[in-house]
XYZ file of C-alpha atoms in Angstrom:
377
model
C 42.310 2.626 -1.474
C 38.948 0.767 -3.147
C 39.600 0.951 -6.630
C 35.260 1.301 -7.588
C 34.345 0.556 -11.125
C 31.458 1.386 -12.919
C 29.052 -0.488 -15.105
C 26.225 -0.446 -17.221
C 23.669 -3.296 -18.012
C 20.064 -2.895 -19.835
C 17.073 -2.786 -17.252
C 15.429 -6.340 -16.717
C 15.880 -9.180 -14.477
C 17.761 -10.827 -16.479
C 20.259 -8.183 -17.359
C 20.405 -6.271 -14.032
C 20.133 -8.995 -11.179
C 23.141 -11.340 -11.955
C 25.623 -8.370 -12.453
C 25.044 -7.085 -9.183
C 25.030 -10.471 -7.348
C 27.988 -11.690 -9.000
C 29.792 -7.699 -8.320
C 28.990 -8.477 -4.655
C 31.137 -12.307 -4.839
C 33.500 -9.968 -6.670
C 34.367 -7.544 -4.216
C 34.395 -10.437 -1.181
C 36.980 -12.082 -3.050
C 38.753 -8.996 -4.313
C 37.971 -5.651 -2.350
C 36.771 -4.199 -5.936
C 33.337 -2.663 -6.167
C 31.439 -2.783 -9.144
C 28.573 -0.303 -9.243
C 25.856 -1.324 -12.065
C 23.421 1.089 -13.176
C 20.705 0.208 -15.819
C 19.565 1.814 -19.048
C 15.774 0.527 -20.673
C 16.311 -2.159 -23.885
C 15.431 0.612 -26.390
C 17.978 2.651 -25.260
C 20.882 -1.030 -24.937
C 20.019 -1.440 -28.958
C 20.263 1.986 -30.291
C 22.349 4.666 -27.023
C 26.050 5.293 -28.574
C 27.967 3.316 -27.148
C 30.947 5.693 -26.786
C 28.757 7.862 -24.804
C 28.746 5.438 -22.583
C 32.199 4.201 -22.619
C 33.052 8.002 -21.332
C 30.944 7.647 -18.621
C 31.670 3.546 -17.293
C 34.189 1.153 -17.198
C 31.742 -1.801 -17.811
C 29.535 -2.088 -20.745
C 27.397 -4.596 -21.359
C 26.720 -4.395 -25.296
C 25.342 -5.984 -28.164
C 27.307 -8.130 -30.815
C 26.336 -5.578 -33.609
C 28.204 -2.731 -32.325
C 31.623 -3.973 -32.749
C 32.674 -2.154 -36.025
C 31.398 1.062 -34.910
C 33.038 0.737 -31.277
C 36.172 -0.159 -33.507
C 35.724 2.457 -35.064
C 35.489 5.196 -32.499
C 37.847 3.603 -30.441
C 35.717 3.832 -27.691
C 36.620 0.092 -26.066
C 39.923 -1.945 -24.882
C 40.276 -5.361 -26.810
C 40.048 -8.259 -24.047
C 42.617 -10.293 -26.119
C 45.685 -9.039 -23.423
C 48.710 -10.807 -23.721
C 49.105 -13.722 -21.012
C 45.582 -15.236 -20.654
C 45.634 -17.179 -23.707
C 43.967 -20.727 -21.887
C 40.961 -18.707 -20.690
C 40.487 -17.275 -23.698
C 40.677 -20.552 -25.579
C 38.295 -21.525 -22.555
C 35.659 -19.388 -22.936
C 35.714 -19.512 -26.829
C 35.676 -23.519 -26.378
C 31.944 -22.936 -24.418
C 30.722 -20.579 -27.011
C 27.060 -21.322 -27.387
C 26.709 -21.307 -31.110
C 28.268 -18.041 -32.479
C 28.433 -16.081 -28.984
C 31.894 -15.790 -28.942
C 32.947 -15.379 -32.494
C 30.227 -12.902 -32.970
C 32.359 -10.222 -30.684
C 35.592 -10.955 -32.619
C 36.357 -7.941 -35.019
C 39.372 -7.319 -37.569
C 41.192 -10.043 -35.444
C 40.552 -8.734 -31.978
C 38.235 -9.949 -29.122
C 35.907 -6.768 -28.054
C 33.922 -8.600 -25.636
C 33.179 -11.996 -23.742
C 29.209 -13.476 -23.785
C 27.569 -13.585 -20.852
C 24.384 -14.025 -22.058
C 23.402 -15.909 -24.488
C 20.126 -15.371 -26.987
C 18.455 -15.559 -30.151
C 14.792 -15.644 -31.676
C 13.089 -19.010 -30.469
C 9.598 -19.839 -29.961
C 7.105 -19.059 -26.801
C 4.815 -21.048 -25.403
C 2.079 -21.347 -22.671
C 1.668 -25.091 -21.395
C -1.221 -24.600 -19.979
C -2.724 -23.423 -23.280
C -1.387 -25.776 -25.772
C -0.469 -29.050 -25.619
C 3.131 -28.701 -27.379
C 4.257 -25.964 -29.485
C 3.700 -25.569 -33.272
C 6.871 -27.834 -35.392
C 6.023 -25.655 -38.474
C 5.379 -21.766 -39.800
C 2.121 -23.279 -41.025
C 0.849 -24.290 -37.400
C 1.569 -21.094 -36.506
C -0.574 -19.659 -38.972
C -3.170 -21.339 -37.988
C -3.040 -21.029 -33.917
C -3.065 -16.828 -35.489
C -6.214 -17.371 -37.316
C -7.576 -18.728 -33.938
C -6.517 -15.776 -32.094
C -3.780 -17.375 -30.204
C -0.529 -16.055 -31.348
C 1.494 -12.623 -30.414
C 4.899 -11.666 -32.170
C 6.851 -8.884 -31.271
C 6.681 -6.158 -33.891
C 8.469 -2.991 -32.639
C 11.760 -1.962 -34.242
C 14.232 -3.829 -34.528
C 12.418 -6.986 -33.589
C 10.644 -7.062 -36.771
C 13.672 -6.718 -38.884
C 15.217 -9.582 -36.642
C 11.795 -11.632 -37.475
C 12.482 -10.858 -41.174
C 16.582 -11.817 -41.311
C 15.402 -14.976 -38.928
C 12.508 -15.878 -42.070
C 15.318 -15.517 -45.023
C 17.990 -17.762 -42.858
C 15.499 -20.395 -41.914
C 14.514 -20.739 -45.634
C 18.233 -21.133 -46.246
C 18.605 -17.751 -48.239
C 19.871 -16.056 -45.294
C 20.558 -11.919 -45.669
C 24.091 -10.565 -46.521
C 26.937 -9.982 -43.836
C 29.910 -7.712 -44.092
C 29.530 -7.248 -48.104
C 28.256 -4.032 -49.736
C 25.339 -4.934 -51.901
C 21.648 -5.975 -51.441
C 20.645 -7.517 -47.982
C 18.874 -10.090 -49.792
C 18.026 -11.188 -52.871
C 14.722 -9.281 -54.049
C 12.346 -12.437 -55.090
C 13.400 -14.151 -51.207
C 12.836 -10.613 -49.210
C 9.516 -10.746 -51.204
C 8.769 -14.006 -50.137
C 9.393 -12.905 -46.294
C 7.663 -9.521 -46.689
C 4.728 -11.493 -47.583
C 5.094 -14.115 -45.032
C 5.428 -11.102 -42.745
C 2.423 -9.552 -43.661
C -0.052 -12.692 -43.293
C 0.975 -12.868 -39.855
C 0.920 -9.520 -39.210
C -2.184 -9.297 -40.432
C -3.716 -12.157 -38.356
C -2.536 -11.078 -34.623
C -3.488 -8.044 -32.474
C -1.964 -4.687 -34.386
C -0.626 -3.565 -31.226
C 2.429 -6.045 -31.265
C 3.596 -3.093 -33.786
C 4.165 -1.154 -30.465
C 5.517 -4.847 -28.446
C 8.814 -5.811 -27.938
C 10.050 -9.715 -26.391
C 9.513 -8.478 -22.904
C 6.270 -6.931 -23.481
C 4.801 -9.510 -25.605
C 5.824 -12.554 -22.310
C 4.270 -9.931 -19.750
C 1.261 -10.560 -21.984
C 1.553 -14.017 -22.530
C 2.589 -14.647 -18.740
C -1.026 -13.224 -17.929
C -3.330 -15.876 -16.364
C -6.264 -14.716 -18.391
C -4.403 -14.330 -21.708
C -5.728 -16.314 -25.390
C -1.898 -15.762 -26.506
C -0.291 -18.812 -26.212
C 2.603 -18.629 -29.070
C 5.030 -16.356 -29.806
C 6.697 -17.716 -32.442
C 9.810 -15.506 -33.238
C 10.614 -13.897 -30.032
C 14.356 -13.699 -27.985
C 14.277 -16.006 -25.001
C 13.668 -14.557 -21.532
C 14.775 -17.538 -19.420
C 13.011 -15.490 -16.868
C 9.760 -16.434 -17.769
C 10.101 -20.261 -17.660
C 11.125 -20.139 -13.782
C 7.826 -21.145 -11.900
C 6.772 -18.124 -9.504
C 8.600 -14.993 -11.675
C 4.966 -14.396 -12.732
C 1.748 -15.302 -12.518
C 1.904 -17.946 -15.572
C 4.579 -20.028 -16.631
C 5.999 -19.740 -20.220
C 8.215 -21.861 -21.921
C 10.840 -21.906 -24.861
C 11.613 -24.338 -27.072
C 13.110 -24.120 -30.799
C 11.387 -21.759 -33.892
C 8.836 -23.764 -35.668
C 10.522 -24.103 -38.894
C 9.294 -22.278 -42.354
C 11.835 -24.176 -44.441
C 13.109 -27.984 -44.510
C 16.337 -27.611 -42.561
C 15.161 -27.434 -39.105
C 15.706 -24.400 -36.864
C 18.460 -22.780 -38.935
C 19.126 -19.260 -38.882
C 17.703 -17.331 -36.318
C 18.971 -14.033 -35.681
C 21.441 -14.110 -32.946
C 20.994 -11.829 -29.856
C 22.302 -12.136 -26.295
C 25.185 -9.685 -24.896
C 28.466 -9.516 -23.873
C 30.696 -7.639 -21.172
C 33.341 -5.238 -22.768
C 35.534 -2.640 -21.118
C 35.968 1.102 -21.658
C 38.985 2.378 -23.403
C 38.729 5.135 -21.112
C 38.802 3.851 -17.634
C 40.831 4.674 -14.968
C 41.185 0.539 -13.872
C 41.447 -0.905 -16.791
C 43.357 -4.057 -15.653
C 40.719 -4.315 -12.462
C 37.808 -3.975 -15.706
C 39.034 -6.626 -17.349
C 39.905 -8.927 -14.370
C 36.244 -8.766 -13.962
C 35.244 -9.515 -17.582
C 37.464 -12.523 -17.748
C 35.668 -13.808 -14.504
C 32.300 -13.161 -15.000
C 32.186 -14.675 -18.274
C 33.817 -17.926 -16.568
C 31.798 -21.434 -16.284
C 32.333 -21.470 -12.638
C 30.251 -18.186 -12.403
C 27.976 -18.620 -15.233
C 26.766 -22.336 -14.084
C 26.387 -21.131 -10.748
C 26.186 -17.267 -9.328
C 24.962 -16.077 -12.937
C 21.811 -18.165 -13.426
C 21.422 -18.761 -9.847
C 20.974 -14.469 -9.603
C 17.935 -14.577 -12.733
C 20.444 -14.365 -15.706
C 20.721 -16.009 -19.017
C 24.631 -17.604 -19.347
C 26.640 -17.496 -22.365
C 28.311 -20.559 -21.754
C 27.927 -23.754 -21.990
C 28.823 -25.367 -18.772
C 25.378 -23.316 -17.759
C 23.639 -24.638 -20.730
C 24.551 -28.137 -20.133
C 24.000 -28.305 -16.143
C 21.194 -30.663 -14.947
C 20.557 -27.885 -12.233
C 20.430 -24.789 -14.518
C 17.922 -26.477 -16.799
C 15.858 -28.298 -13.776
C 15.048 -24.962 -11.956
C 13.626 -22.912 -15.264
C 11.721 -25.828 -16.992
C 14.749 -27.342 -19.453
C 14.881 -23.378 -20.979
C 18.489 -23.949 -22.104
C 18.255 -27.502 -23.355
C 14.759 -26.989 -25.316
C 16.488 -24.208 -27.294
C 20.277 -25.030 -27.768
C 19.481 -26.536 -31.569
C 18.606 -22.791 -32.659
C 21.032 -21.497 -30.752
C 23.791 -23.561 -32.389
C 22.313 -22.941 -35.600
C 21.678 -19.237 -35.393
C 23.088 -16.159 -37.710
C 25.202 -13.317 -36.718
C 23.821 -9.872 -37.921
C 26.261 -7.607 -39.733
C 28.661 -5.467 -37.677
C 30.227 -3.044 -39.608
C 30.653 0.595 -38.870
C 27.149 2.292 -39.948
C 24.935 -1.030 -39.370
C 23.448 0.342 -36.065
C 21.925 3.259 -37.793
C 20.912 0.794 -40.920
C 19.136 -1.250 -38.337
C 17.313 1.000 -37.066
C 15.829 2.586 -40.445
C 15.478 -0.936 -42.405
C 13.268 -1.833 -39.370
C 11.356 1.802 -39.201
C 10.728 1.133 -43.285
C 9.864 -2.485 -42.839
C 7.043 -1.496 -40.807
C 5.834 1.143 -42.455
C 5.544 -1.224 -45.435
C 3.359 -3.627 -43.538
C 1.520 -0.953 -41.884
C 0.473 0.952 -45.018
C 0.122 -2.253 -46.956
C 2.639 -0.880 -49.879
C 4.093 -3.113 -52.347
C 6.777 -5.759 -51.217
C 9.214 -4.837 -54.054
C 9.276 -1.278 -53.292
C 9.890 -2.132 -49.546
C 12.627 -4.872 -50.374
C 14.576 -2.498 -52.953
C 14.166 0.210 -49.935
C 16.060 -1.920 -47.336
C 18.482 -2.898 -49.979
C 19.283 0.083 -50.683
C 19.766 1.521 -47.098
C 21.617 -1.812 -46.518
C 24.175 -0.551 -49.434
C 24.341 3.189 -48.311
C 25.474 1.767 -44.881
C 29.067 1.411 -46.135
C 29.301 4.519 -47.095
């Protein structure tokens, strides 16, 4: 009989296309059917994921979810006696903290398979290169030329991606403040001046909405300066105007440190039926041979770095991978503790009501700190 898993992915391109292609190689080779169903971004950063877990065998999930999901139990750890070597593999082509990032109280939760964090946006035909520095991005927002995606959480991710690229970057897996108060000032405030300089409705934006805009022939924005990578966007013909990636234009003096790491990874139900067929097809989707080949070749973003790497891969969507790797490699992993989701969620909701209502920075700062303590409760 057909054993017939099921999965869930978040609903773009980029997230949707390659799982499908690559569950179509899967079954020729193996007789296994993987049926993916899609669920909109909103709903991939803040559904439960155990709701899920009760209803597929496949999840595709974010890095921060791994304390809670330890918590409830909800997934099987991929770290299964006898595959060692691919393990070590896969953790070998971790692009920057991919891998690591889904390791939790010692075990492995999920593999990458896509690979993100906040870089910079950029129309070619508009600009001649990209800003190098926070204050030429300033000034392309005082000429009306510069979007930045301000919904929750993307904000919050702009703020933790600020405080690590100064070098202060927030707190981890500690109780405590987030960050110190005088540096979460200092980002508040550089915050607001942008904020206050580009169209208000990139409060209601997220990544995706903010490159539909941008990918508009007839569009003044031509930087997005914190913004996850859509590799999407840089292949010529997805829409109407090319947009490219390249590295965040630095605020401090160390380069493009500490962006906040996105991307996703493929992790397995604890209550499937097939669990050994669920995580046969984790190991081999998360594989270079399918993620320098079927993965990108489908519309999706690789986690690994035999894709990154590939002359091809980086030839047929405008060097995306290449012109991005140094924040990549230099990017910081978000807390994941049990009750961070939730924190998330409000930190960002307060954040924005601080810039929005233009109410002191302190107050907002000692706000997020103190939600950011109350989630280890």
């Amino acid at each position: 009989m057909t054993i017939t898993l099921k999965g869930m992915t978040w609903n773009h391109p980029r997230g949707y296309d390659p799982m499908v292609a690559c569950a179509h190689r899967w079954f020729d080779q193996t007789g296994v059917m993987v049926e993916w169903e899609k669920r909109s971004l909103q709903d991939f950063e803040t559904f439960p994921v155990e709701e899920l877990a009760r209803q597929f065998d496949l999840i595709v999930i974010d890095h921060p979810h791994v304390g809670q999901i330890t918590h409830e139990k909800c997934l099987l750890p991929l770290d299964v006696a006898g595959r060692e070597s691919e393990r070590s593999a896969l953790a070998a082509a971790s692009i920057g903290q991919s891998y690591p990032s889904y390791c939790w109280q010692g075990r492995q939760w999920a593999f990458p398979i896509d690979a993100a964090t906040q870089v910079q946006a950029w129309r070619p035909d508009l600009l001649a290169a990209p800003p190098v520095s926070w204050a030429g991005v300033l000034e392309l927002a005082r000429a009306g030329k510069v979007l930045i995606p301000l919904r929750p959480p993307h904000s919050l991710m702009s703020f933790y991606t600020l405080c690590g690229n100064l070098g202060r970057p927030c707190a981890v897996e500690v109780p405590g403040e987030l960050i110190d108060v005088e540096t979460g000032i200092q980002v508040f405030e550089m915050l607001r001046e942008i904020a206050d300089l580009v169209d208000p409705a990139c409060f209601e934006m997220d990544p995706i909405a903010v490159l539909e805009h941008m990918a508009q022939p007839d569009t003044n924005a031509a930087v997005a300066p914190l913004i996850y990578g859509y590799v999407s966007y840089s292949v010529n013909g997805f829409r109407p105007s090319l947009v490219r990636f390249g590295d965040i234009p630095p605020a401090g003096n160390s380069g493009p440190i500490g962006s906040a790491l996105g991307g996703t990874g493929i992790a397995v139900s604890a209550f499937s039926e097939n669990p050994d067929a669920a995580i046969d097809f984790a190991y081999w989707v998360a594989s270079g041979d399918i993620q320098k080949a079927d993965y990108p070749t489908a519309g999706g973003q690789p986690g690994h770095a035999d894709a990154w790497e590939d002359n091809i891969v980086n030839q047929t969507t405008t060097d995306f991978y290449r012109a991005t790797r140094a924040t990549l490699d230099a990017a910081w992993v978000r807390p994941r503790h049990d009750g961070y989701m939730a924190f998330q969620q409000s930190a960002s909701d307060r954040l924005n009501e601080g810039l929005l209502q233009r109410q002191s920075a302190r107050t907002v700062v000692g706000d997020i700190n103190r939600l950011f303590e109350k989630s280890f409760r």
